[in-house]
mmCIF file of N, CA and C in Angstrom:
data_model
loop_
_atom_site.group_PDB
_atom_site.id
_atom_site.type_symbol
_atom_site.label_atom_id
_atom_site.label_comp_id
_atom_site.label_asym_id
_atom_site.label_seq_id
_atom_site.Cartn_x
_atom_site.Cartn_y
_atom_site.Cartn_z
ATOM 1 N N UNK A 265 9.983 -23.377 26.976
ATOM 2 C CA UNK A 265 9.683 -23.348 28.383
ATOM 3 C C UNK A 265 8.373 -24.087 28.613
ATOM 4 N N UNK A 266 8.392 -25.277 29.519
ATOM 5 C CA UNK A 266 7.213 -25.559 29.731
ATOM 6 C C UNK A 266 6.615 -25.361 31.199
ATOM 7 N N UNK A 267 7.346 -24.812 31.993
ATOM 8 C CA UNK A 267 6.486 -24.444 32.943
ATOM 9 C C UNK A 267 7.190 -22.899 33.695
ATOM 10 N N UNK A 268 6.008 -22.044 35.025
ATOM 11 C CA UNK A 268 6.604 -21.066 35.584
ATOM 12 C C UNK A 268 7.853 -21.397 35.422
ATOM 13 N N UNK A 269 8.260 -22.050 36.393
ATOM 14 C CA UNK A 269 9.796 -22.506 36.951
ATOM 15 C C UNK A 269 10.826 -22.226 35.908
ATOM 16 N N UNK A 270 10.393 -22.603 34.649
ATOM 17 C CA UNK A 270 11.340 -22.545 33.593
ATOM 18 C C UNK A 270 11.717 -20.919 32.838
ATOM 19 N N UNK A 271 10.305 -20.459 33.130
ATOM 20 C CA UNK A 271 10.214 -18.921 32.876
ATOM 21 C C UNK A 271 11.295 -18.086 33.805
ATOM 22 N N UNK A 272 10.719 -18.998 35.238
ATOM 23 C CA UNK A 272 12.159 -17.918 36.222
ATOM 24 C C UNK A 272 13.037 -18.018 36.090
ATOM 25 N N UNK A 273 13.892 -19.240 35.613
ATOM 26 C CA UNK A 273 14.879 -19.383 35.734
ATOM 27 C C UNK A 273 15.715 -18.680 34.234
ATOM 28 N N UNK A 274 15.132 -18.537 33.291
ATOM 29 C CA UNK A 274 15.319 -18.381 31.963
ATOM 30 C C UNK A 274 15.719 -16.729 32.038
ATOM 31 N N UNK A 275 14.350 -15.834 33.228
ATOM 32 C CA UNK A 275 14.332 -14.340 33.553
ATOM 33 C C UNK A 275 15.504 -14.666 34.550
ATOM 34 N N UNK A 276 16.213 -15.267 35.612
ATOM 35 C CA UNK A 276 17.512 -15.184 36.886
ATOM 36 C C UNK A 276 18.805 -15.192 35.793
ATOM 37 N N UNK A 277 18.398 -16.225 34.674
ATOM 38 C CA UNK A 277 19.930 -16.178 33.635
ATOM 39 C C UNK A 277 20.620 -14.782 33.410
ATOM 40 N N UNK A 278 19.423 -14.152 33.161
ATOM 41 C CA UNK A 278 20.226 -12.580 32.592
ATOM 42 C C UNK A 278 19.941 -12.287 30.743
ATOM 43 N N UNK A 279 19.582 -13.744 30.971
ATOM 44 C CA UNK A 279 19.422 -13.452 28.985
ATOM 45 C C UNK A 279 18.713 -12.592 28.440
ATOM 46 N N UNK A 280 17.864 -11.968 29.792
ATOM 47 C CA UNK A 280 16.860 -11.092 29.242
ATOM 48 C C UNK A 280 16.951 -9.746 29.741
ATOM 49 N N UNK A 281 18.184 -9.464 30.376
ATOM 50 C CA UNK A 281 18.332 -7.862 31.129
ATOM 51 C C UNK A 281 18.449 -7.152 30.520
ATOM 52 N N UNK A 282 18.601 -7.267 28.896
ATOM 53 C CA UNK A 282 18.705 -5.755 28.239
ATOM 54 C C UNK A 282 17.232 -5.517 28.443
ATOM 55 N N UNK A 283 16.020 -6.088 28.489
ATOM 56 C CA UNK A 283 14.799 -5.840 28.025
ATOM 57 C C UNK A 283 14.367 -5.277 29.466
ATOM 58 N N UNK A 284 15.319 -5.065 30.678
ATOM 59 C CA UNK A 284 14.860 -4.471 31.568
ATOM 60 C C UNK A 284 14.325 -2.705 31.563
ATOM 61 N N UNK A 285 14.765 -2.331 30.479
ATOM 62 C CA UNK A 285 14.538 -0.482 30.350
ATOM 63 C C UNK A 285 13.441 -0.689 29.750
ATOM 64 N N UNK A 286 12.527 -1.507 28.932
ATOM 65 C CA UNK A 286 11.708 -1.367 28.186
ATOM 66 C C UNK A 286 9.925 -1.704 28.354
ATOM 67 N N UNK A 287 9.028 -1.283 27.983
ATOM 68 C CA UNK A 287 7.861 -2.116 28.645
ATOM 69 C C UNK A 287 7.727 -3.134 28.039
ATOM 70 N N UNK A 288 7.389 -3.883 28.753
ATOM 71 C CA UNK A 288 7.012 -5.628 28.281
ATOM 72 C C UNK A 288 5.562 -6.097 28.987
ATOM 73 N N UNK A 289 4.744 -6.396 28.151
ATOM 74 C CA UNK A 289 3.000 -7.211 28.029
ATOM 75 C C UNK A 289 3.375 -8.698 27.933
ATOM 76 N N UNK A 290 2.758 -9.092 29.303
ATOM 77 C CA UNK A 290 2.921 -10.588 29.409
ATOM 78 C C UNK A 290 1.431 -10.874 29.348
ATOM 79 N N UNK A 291 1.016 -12.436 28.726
ATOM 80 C CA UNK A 291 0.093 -12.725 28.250
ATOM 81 C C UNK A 291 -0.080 -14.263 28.127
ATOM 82 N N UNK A 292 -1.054 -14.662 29.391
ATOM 83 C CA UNK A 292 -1.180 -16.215 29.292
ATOM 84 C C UNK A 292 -2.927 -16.547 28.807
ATOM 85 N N UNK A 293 -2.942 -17.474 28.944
ATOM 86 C CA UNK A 293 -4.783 -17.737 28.793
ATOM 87 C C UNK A 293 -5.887 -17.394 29.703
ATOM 88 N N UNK A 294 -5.234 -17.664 30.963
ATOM 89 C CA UNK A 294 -6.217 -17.364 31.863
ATOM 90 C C UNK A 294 -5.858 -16.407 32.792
ATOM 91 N N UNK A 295 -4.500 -15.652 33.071
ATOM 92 C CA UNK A 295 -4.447 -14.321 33.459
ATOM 93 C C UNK A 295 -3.893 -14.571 35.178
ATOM 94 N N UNK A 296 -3.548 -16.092 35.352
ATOM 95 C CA UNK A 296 -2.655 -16.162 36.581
ATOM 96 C C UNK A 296 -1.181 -16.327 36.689
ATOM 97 N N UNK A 297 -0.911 -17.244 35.928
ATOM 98 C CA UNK A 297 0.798 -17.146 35.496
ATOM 99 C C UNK A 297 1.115 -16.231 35.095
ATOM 100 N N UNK A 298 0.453 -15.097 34.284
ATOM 101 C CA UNK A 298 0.994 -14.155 33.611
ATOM 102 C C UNK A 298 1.449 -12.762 34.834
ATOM 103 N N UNK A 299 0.051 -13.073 35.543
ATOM 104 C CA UNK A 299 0.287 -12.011 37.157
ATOM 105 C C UNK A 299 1.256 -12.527 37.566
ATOM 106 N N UNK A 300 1.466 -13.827 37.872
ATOM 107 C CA UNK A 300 3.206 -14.003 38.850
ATOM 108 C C UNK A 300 4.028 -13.825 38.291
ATOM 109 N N UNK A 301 4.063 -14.180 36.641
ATOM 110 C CA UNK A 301 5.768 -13.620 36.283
ATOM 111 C C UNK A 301 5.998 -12.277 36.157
ATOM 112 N N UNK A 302 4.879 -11.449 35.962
ATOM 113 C CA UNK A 302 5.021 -9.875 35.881
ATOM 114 C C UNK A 302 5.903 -9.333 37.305
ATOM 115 N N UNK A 303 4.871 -10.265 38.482
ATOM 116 C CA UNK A 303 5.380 -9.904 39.530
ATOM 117 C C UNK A 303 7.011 -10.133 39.915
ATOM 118 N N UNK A 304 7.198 -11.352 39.494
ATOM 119 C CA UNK A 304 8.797 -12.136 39.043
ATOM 120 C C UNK A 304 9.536 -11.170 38.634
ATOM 121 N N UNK A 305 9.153 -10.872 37.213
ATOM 122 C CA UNK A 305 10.059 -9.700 36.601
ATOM 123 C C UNK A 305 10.301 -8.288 37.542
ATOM 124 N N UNK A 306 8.895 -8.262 37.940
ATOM 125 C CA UNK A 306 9.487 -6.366 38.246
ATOM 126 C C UNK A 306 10.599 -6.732 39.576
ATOM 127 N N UNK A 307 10.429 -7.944 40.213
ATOM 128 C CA UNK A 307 11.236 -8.176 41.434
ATOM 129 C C UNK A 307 12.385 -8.579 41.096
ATOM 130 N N UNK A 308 13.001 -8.740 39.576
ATOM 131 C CA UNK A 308 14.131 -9.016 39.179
ATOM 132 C C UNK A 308 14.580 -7.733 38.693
ATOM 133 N N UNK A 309 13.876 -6.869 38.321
ATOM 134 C CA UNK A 309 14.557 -5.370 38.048
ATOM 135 C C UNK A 309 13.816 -4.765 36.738
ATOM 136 N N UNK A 310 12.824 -5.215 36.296
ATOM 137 C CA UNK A 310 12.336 -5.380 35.026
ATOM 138 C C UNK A 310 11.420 -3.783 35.324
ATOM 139 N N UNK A 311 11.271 -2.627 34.840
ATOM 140 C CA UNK A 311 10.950 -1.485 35.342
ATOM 141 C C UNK A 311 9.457 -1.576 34.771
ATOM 142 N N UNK A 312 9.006 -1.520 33.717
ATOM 143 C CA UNK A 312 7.501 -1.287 33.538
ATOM 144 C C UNK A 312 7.017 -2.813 32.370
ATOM 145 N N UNK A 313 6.535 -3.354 33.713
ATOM 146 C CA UNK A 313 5.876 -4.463 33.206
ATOM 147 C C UNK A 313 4.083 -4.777 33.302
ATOM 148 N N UNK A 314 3.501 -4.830 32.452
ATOM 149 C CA UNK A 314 2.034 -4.895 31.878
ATOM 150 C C UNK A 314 2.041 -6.074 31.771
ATOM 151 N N UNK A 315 0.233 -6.745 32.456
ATOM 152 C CA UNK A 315 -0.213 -7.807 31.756
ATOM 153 C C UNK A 315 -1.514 -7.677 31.104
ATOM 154 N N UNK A 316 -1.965 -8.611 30.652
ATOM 155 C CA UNK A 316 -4.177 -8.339 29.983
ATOM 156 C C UNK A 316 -4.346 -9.192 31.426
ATOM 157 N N UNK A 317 -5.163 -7.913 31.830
ATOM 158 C CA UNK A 317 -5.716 -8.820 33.140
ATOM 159 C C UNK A 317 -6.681 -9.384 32.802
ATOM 160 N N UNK A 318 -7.102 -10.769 33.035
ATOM 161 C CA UNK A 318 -7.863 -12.247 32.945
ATOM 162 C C UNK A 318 -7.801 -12.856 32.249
ATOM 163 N N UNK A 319 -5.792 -12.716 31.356
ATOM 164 C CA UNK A 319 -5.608 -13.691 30.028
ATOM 165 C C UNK A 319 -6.031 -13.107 29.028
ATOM 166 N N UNK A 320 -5.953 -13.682 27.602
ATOM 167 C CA UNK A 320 -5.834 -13.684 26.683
ATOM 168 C C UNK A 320 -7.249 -14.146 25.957
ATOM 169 N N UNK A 321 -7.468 -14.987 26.298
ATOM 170 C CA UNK A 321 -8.873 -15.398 26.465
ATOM 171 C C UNK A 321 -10.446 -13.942 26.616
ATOM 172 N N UNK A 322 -9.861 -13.733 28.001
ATOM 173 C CA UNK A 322 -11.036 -12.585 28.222
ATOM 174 C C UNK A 322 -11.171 -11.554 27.545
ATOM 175 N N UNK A 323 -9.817 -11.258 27.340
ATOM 176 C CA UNK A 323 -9.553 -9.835 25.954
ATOM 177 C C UNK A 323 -10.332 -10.193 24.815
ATOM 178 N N UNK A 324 -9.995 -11.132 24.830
ATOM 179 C CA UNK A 324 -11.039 -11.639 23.308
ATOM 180 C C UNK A 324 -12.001 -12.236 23.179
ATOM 181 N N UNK A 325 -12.919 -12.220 24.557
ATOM 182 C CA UNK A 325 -14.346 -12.101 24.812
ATOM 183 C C UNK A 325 -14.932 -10.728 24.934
ATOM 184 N N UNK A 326 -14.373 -9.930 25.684
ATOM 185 C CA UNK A 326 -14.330 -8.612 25.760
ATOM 186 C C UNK A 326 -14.226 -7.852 24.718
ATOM 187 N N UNK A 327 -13.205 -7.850 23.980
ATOM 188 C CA UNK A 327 -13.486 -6.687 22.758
ATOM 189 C C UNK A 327 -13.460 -7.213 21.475
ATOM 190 N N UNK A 328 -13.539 -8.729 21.089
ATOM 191 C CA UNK A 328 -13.751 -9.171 19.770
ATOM 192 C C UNK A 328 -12.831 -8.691 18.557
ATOM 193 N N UNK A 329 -12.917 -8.460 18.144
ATOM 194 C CA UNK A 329 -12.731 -7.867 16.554
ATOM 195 C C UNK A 329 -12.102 -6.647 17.038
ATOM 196 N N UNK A 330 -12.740 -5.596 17.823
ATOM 197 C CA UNK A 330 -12.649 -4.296 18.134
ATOM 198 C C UNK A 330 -11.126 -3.744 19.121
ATOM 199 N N UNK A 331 -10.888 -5.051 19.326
ATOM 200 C CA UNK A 331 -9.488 -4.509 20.725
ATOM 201 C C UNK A 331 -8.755 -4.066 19.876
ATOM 202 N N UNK A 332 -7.171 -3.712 20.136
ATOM 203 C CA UNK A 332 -6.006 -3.283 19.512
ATOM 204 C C UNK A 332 -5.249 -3.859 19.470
ATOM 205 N N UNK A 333 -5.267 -5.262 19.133
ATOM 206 C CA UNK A 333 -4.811 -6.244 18.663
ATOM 207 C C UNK A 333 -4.896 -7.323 17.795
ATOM 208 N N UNK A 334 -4.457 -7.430 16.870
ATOM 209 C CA UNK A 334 -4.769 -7.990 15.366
ATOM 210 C C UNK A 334 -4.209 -9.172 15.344
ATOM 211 N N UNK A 335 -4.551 -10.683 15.264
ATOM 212 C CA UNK A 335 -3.881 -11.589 15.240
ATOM 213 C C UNK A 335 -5.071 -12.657 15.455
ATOM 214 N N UNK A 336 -4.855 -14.038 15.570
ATOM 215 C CA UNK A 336 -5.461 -14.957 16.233
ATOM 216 C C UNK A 336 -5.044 -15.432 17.614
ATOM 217 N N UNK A 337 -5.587 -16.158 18.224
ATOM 218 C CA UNK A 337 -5.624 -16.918 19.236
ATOM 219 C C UNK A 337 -5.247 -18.190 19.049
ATOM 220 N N UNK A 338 -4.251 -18.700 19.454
ATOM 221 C CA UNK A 338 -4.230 -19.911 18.822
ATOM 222 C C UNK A 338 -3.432 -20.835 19.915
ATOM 223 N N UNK A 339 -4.762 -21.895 20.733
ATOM 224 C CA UNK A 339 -4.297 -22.382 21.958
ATOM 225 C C UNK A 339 -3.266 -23.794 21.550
ATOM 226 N N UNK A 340 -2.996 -24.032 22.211
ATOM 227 C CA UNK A 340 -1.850 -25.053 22.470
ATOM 228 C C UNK A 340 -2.521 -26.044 23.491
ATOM 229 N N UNK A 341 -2.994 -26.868 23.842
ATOM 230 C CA UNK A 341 -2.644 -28.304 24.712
ATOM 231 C C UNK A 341 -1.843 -28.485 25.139
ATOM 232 N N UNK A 342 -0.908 -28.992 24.488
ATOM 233 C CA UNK A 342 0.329 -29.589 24.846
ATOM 234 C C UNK A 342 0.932 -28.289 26.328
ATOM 235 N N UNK A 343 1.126 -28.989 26.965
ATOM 236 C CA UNK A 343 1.168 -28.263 28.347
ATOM 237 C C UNK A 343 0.628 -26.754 29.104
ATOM 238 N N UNK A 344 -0.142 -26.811 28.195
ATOM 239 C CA UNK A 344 -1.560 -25.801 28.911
ATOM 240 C C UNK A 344 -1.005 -24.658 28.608
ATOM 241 N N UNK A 345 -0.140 -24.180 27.228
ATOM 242 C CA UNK A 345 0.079 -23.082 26.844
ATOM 243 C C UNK A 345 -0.705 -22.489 25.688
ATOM 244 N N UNK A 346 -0.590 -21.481 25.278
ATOM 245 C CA UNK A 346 -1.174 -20.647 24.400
ATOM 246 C C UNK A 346 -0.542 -19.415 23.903
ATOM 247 N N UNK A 347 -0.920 -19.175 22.620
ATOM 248 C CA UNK A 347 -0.052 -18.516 21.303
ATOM 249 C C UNK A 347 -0.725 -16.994 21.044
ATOM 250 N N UNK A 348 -0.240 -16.017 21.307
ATOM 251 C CA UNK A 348 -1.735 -15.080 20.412
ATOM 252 C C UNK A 348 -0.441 -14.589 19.118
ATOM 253 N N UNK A 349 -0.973 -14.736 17.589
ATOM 254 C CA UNK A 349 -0.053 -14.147 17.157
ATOM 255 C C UNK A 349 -0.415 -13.446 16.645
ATOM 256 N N UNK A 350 0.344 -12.079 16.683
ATOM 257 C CA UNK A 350 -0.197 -10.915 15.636
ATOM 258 C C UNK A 350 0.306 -9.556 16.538
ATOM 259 N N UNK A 351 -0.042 -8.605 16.227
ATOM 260 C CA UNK A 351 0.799 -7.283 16.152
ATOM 261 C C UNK A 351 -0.331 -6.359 16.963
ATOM 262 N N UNK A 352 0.560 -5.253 18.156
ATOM 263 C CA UNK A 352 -0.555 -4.542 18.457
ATOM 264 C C UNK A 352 -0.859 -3.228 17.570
ATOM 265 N N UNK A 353 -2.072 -3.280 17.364
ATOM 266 C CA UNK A 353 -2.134 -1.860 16.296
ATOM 267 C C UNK A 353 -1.453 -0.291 17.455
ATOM 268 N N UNK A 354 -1.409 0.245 16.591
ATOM 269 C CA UNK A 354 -1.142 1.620 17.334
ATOM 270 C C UNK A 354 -2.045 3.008 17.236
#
């Protein structure tokens, strides 16, 4: 997917309605795309949807080392996306 548009249309397919019962954490760099597709989703039926409010980025200015999330950051260029990979602790 390289842009919103592609996200909505990908969430209108249906490919993703089993994941409507479940919570889902959306997560961009800077914490605005991630607010509209949350908003996208819950208006498609998506019941408890979470984002990191101010991106991905701020979380990891904010709590460093210390958040509850274990992974790197690992930005992308290529069309202004970004990767975090790693696992949330529990």
């Amino acid at each position: 997917m390289e842009t919103t548009r592609d996200f909505v249309n990908e969430i209108d397919s249906g490919k993703y309605d089993h994941l409507k019962d479940k919570p889902i954490v959306t997560y961009c760099t800077g914490g605005i795309r991630c607010e509209v597709l949350s908003s996208v989703m819950k208006t498609r039926g998506f019941k408890e949807v979470y984002q990191i409010d101010g991106g991905i980025v701020t979380y990891g200015k904010e709590f460093g080392d210390d958040g509850l999330w274990e992974g790197a950051l690992i930005p992308l260029i290529i069309g202004c996306r970004s990767s975090l990979v790693g696992r949330q602790n529990q």
